[in-house]
Short mmCIF file of C-alpha atoms in Angstrom, two decimals:
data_model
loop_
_atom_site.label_atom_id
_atom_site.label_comp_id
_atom_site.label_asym_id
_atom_site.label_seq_id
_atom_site.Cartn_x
_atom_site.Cartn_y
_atom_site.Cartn_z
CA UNK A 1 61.80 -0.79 -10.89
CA UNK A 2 63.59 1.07 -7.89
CA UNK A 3 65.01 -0.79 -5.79
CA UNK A 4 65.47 1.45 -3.22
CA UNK A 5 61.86 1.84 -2.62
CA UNK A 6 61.74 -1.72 -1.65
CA UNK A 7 65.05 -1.22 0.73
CA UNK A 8 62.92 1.36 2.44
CA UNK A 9 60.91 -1.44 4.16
CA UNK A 10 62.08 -4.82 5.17
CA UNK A 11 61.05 -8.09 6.40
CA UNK A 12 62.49 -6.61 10.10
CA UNK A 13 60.63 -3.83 9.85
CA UNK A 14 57.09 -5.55 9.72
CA UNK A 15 58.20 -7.89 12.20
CA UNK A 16 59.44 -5.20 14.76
CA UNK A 17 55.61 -4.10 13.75
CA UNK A 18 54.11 -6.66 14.30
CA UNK A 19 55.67 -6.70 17.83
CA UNK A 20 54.20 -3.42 18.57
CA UNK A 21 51.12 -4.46 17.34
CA UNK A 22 50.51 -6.75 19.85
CA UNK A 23 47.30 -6.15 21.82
CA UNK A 24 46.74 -3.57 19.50
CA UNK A 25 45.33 -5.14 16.74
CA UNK A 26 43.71 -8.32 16.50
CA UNK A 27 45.25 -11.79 14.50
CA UNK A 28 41.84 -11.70 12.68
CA UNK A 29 40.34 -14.60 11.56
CA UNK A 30 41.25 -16.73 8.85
CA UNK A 31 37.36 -18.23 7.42
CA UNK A 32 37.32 -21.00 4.96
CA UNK A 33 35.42 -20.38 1.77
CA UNK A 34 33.58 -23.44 0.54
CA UNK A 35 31.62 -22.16 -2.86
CA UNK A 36 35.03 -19.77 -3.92
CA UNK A 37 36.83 -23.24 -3.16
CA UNK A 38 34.88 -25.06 -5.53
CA UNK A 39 35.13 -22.62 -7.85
CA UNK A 40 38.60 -22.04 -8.15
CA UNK A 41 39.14 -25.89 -7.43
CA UNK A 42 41.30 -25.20 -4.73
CA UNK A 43 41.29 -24.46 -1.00
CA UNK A 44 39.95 -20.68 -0.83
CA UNK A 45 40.42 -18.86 2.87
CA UNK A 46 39.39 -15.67 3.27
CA UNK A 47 41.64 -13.25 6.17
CA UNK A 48 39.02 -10.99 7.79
CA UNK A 49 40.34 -7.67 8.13
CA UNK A 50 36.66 -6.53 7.95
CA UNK A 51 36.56 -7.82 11.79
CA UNK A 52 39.25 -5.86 12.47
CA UNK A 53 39.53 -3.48 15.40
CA UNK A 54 38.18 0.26 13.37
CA UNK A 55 36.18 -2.42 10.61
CA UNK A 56 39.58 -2.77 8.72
CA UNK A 57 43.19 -3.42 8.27
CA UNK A 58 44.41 0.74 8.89
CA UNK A 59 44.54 0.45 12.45
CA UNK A 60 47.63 -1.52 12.03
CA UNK A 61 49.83 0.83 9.65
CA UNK A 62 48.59 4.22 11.74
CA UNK A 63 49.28 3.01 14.78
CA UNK A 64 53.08 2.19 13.69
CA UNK A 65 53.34 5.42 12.44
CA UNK A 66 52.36 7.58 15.17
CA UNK A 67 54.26 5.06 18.13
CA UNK A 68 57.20 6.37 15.90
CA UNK A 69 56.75 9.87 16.30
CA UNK A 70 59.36 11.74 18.74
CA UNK A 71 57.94 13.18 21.70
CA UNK A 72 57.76 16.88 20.17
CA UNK A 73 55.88 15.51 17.08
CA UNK A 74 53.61 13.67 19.56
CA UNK A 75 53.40 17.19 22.01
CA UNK A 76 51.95 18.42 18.30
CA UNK A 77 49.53 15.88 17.46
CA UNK A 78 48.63 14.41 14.47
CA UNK A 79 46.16 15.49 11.28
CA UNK A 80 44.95 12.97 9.21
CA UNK A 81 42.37 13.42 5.86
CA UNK A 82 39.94 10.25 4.96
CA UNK A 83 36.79 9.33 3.94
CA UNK A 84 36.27 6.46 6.34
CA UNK A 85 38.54 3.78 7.29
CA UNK A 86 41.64 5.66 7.54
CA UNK A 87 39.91 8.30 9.83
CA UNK A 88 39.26 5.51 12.35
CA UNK A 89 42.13 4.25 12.35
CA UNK A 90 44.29 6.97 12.95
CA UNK A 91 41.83 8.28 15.24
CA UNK A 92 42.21 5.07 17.15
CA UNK A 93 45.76 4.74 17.31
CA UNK A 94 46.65 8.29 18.38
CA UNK A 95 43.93 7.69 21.18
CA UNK A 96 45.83 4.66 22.57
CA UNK A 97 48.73 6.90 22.59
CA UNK A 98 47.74 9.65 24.00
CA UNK A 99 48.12 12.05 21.23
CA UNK A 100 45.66 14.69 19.84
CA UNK A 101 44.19 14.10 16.72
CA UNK A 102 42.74 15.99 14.26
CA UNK A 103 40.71 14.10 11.19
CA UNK A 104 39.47 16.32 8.06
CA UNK A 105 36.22 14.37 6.01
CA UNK A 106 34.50 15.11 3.30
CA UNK A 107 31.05 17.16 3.86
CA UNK A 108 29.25 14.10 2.17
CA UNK A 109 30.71 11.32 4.38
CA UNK A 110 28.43 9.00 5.66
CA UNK A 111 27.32 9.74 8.87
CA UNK A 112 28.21 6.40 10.57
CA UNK A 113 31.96 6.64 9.92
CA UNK A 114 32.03 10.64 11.05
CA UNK A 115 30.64 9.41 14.41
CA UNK A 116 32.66 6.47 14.65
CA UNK A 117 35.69 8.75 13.83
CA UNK A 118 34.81 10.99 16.31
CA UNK A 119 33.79 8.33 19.35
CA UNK A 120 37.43 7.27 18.96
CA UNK A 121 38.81 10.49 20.14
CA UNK A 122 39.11 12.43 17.03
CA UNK A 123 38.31 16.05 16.65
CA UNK A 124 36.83 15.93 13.11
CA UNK A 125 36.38 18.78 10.87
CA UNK A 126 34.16 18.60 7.66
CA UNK A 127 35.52 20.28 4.46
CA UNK A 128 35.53 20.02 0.81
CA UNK A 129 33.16 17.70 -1.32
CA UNK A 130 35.89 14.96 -2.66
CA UNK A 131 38.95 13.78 -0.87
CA UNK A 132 41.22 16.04 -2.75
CA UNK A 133 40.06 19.07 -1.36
CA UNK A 134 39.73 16.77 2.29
CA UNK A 135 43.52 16.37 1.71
CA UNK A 136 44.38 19.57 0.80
CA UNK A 137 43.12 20.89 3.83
CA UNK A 138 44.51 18.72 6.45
CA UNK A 139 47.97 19.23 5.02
CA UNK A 140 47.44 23.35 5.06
CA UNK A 141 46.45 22.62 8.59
CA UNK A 142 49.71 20.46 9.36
CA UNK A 143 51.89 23.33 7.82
CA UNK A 144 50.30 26.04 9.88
CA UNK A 145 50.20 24.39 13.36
CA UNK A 146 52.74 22.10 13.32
CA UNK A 147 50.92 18.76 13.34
CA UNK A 148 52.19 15.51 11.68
CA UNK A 149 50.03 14.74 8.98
CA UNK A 150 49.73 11.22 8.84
CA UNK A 151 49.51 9.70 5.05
CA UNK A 152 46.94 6.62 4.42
CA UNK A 153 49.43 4.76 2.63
CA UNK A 154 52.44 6.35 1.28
CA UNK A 155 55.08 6.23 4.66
CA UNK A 156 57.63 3.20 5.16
CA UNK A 157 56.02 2.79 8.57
CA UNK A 158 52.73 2.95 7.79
CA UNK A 159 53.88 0.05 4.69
CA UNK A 160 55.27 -1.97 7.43
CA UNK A 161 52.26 -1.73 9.39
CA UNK A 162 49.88 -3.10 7.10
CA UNK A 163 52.73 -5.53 6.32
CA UNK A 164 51.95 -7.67 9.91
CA UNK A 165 48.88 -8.96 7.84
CA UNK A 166 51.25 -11.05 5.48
CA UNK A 167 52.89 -12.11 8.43
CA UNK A 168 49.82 -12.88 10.31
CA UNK A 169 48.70 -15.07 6.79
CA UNK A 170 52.28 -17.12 6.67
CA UNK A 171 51.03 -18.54 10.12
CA UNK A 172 47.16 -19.24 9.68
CA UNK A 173 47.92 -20.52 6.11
CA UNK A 174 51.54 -22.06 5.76
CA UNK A 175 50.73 -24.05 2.91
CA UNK A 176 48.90 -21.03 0.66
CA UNK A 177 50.39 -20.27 -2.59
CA UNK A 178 48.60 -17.32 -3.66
CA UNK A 179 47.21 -13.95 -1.96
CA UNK A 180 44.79 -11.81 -3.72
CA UNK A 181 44.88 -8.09 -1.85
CA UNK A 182 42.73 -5.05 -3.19
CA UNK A 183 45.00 -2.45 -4.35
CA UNK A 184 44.17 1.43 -3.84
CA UNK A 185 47.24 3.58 -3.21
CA UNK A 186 49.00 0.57 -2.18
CA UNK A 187 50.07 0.35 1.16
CA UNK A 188 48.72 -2.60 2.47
CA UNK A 189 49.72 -4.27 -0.72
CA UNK A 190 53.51 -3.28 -0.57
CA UNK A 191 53.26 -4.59 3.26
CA UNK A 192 52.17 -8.04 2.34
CA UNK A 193 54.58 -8.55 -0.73
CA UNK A 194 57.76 -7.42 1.89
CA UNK A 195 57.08 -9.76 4.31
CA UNK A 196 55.52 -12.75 2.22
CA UNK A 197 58.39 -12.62 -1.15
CA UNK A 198 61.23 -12.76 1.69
CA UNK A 199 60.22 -15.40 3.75
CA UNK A 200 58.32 -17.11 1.13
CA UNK A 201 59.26 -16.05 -2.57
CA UNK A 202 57.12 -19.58 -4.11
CA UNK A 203 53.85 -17.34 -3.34
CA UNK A 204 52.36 -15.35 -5.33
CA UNK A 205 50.76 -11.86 -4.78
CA UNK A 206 47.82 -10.61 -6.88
CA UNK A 207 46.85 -6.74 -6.58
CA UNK A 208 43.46 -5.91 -7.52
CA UNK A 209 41.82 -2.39 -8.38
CA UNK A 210 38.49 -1.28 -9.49
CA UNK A 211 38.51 -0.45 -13.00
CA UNK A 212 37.19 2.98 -12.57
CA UNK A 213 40.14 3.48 -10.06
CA UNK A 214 43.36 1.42 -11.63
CA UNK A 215 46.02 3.70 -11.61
CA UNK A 216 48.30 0.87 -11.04
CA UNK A 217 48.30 -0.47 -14.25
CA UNK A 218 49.71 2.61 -16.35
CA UNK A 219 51.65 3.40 -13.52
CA UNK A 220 53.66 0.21 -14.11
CA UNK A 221 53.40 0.65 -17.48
CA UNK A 222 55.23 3.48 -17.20
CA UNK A 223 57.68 3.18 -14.47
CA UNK A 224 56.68 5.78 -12.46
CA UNK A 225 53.09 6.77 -10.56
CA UNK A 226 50.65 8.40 -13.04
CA UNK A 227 47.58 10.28 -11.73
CA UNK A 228 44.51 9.47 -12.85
CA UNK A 229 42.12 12.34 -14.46
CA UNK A 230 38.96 11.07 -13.19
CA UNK A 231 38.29 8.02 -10.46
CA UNK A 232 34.79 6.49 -9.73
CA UNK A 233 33.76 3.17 -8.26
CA UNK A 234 31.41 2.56 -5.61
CA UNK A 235 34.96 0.94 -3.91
CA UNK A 236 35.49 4.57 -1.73
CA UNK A 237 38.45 1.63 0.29
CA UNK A 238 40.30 2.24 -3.07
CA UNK A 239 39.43 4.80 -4.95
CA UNK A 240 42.52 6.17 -5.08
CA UNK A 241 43.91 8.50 -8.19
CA UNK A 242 47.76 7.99 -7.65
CA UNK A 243 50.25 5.20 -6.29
CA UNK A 244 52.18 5.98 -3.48
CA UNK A 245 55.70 6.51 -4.06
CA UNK A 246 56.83 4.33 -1.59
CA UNK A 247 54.76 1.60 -2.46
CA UNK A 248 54.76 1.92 -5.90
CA UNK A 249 58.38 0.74 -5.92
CA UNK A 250 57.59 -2.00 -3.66
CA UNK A 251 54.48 -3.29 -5.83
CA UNK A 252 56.21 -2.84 -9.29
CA UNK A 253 59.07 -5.18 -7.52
CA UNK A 254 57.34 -7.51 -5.49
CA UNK A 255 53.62 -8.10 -6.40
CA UNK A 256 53.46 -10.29 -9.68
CA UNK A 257 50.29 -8.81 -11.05
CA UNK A 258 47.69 -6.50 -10.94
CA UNK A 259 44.23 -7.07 -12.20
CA UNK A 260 41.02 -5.31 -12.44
CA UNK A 261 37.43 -5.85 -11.52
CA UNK A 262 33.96 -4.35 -12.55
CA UNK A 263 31.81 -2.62 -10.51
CA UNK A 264 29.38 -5.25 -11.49
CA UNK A 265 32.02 -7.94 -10.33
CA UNK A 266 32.62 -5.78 -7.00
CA UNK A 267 28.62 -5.66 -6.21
CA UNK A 268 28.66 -9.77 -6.88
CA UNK A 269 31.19 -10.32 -4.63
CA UNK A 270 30.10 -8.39 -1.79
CA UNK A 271 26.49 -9.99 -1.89
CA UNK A 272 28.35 -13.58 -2.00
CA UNK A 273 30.04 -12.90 0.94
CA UNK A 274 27.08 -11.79 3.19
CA UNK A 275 25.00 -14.99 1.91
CA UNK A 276 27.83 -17.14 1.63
CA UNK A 277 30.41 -16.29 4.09
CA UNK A 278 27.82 -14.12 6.66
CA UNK A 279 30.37 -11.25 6.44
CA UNK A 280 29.62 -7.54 6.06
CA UNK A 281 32.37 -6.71 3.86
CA UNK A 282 33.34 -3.11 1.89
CA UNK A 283 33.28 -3.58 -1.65
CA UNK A 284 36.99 -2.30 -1.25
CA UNK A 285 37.31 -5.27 0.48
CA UNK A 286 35.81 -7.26 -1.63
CA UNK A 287 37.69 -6.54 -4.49
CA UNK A 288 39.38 -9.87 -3.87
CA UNK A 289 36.31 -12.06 -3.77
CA UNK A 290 35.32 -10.37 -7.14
CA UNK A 291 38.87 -11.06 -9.37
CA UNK A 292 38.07 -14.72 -7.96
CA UNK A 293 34.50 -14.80 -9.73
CA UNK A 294 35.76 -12.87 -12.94
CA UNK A 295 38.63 -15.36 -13.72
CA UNK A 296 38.76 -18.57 -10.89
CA UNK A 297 40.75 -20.99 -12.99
CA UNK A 298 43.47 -18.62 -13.04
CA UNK A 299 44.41 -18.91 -9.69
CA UNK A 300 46.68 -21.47 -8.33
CA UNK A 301 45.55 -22.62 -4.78
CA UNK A 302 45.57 -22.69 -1.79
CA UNK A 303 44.47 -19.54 -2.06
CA UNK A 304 43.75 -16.51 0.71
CA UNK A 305 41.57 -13.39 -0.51
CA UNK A 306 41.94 -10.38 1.91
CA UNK A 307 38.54 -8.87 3.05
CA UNK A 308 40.44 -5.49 3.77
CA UNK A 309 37.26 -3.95 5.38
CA UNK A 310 33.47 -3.74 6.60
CA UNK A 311 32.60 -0.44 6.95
CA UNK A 312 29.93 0.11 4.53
CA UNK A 313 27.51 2.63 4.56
CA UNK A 314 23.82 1.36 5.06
CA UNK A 315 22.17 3.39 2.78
CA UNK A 316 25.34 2.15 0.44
CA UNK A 317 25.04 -1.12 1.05
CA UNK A 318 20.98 -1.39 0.16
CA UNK A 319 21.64 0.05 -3.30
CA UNK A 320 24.78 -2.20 -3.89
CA UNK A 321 23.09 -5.08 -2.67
CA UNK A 322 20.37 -4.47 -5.30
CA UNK A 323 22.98 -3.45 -7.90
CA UNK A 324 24.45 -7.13 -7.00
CA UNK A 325 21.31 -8.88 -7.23
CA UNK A 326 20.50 -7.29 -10.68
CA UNK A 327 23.93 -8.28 -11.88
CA UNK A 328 23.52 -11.59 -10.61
CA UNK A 329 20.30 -12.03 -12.11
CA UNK A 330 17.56 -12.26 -9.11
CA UNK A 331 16.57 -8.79 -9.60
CA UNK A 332 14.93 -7.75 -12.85
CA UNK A 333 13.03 -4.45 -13.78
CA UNK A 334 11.07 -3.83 -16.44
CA UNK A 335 8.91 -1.15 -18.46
CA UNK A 336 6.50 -1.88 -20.45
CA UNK A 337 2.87 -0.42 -21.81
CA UNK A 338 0.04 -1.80 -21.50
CA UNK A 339 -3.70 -0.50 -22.31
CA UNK A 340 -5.45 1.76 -19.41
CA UNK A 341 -8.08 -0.01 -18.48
CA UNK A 342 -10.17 -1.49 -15.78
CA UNK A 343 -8.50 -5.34 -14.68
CA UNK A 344 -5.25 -4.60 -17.44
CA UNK A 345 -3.06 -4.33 -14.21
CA UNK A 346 -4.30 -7.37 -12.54
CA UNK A 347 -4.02 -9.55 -15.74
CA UNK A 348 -0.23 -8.61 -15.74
CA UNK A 349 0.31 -9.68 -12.45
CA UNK A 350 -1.61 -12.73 -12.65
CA UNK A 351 0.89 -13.85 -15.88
CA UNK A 352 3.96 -12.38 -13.65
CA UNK A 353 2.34 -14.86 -10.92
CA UNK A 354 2.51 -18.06 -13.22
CA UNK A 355 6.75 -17.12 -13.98
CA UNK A 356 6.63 -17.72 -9.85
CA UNK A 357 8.89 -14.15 -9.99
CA UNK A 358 7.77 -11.73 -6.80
CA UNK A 359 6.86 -8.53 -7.60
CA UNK A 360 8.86 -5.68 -5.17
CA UNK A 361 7.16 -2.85 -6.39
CA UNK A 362 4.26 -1.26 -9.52
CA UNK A 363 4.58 2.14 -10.30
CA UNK A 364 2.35 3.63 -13.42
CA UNK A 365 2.82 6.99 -15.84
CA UNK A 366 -0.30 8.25 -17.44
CA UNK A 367 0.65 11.31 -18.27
CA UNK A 368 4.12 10.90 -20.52
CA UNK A 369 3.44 12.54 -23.72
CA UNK A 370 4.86 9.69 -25.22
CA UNK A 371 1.86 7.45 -24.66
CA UNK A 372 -1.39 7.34 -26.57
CA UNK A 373 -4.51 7.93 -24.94
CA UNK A 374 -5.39 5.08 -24.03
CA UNK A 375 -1.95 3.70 -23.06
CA UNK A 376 -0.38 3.81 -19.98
CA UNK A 377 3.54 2.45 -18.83
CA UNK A 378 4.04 0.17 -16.52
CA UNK A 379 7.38 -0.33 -14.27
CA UNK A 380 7.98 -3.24 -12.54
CA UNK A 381 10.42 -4.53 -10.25
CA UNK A 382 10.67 -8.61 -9.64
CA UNK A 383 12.99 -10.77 -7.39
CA UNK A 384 14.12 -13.43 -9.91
CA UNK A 385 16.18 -16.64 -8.97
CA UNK A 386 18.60 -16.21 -11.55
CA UNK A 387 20.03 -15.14 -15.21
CA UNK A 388 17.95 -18.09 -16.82
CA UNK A 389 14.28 -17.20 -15.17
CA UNK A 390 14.90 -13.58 -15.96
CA UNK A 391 14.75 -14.57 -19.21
CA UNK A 392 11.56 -16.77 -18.82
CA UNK A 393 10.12 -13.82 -17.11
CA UNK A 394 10.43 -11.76 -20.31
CA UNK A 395 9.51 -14.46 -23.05
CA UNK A 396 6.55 -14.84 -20.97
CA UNK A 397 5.31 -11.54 -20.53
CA UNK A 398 5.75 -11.59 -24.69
CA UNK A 399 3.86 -14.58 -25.42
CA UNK A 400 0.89 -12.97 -23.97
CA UNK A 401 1.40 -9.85 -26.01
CA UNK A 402 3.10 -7.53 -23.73
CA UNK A 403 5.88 -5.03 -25.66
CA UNK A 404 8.71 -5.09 -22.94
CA UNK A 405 10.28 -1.77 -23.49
CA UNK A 406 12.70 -2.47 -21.27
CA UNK A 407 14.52 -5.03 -18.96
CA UNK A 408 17.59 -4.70 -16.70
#
């Protein structure tokens, strides 16, 4: 791997961040996890980015960058392009220094992160459908007014930045021996590996990516950053189609592995930690949490899982919070036919009501050419208390002679 990647940012350089840091952003908390530390079988802390000031860790790496800015570059302002978290935080930061800002988002982002963007003294503008275009746009506007365009990820100070969390972990944590870190372009990654492999080389770092967004993985394979064709995970934190250059060197160097999580596995993880840990977490964030429930004997503890962020759409987080649920097993729905008759509906609910499974909602099709005359279809969806009553739920419905046509 280059090596001169990883010269680009040193242990002093996330400590001479972390000194500008201060009052800035917040030591965030460092919560114990009792159910991952059972699991794993091993102390299991999580570090709470999500309570960060912005709702996650990019406060810390944009603010760096744009306190290093000469006074012309600052007299210019600074452009930014983000879905979300970076948006805040650069539109944060350059608020707190008294430089203009100028954010470009994606006509589709969620409302409550364009306002947020904007209350923090951003002047956002709203192009393009995907980030790509977003990106594209910011950086024609940088070229033609002479703004700094400030990158998410791929900037030595921006690296050292998101470093001060590693730091900030050493401290809380002294005796942890591994730190599991969701992995987009890489930044915040790269950070922790600088400042934890110097001053602690014993620990390990663990990278984790979404598998519909692991560009990580052939990157390394390859010894250089390959783009992705296509990227899509409900993880927006890190769905992310190339590694930086600068951290890529860093993270081929320093991090010992990168793994990979399901979208199933992210929706899991981000339902255990609101009923487990009461934390509104990203699923970027809790990318993490979810390479602990895919594989949590191969994890030597004490362990600390980075919750990189909280801000989660609402609208998001009521379909991921079902999609967890289902993939969890307390949410099961079902189609099935039954004959159209007079009392048919309220004998199936009355054998649903002996499983003890709640029925959420009953919608019917008559008309479906599909069905015979007398037929009509039935979907149901139940709130189940797990994989093994799911099942009970179906082999019931069967005994009495239902055809289940079918059951997610």
């Amino acid at each position: 791997m280059d090596s001169s990647a990883v010269k680009a940012v040193t242990v002093d350089d996330v400590r001479g961040a972390h000194k500008m840091l201060f009052g800035v952003a917040r030591v965030t908390a460092m919560e114990g996890s009792r159910y991952l530390s059972q699991l794993v079988g091993a102390p299991v802390h999580l570090k709470c980015e999500n309570l960060q000031r912005t709702g996650s860790f990019k406060i810390r790496g944009a603010y760096v960058r744009i306190a290093g800015l000469s006074p012309v570059e600052r007299a210019a302002g600074v452009v930014a392009a983000s879905a979300g978290n970076h948006a805040q935080g650069v539109a944060l930061a350059a608020s707190l220094l008294g430089v203009r800002s100028t954010v470009f988002m994606p006509v589709g982002a969620p409302l409550p992160k364009v306002a947020a963007t904007r209350e923090y003294g951003a002047e956002v503008r709203l192009h393009g459908q995907v980030v790509d275009e977003t990106l594209r746009a910011a950086q024609e506007y940088a070229e033609s007014t002479g703004a700094v365009f400030i990158h998410p990820f791929d900037h030595p100070d921006v690296v050292a930045g998101q470093g001060t969390v590693g730091l900030e972990i050493l401290e809380q944590c002294p005796e942890v021996r591994t730190i599991v870190v969701g992995v987009g372009g890489g930044g915040l990654a790269a950070g922790i590996a600088v400042a934890v492999k110097e001053l602690r080389p014993d620990v390990k770092v663990v990278g984790v990516q979404a598998e519909g967004a692991a560009a990580y993985p052939p990157s390394l394979a390859a010894g250089h950053p390959v783009a992705l064709e296509k990227v899509a995970t409900m993880a927006d934190g890190i769905m992310v189609g190339r590694p930086g250059d600068v951290p890529f060197g860093i993270v081929g160097s320093l991090v010992d592995e990168v793994r990979t999580v399901s979208e199933d596995e992210l929706s899991s993880a981000l339902l255990l930690c609101l009923e487990r840990a009461k934390l509104v977490v990203e699923p970027a964030g809790a990318s993490p949490v979810a390479a602990l429930l895919s594989a949590p004997d191969t994890f030597e503890g004490p362990v600390v899982a980075v919750l990189s962020g909280g801000n989660v759409d609402p609208l998001l987080m009521q379909r991921i919070l079902r999609h967890g649920m289902a993939a969890a097993g307390r949410y099961l729905s079902l189609r099935l036919r039954l004959s159209d008759r007079p009392g048919a509906l309220a004998t199936l609910l009355g054998v649903l009501s002996g499983t003890d499974a709640n029925v959420l909602d009953v919608s019917h099709v008559r008309t479906d050419p599909r069905l015979g005359l007398t037929e009509v279809e039935v979907e149901l969806h139940l709130e189940t208390k797990g994989p093994e009553h799911c099942r009970a739920v179906v082999e019931a419905l069967r005994r009495s002679s239902y055809t289940v046509l079918t059951s997610v």
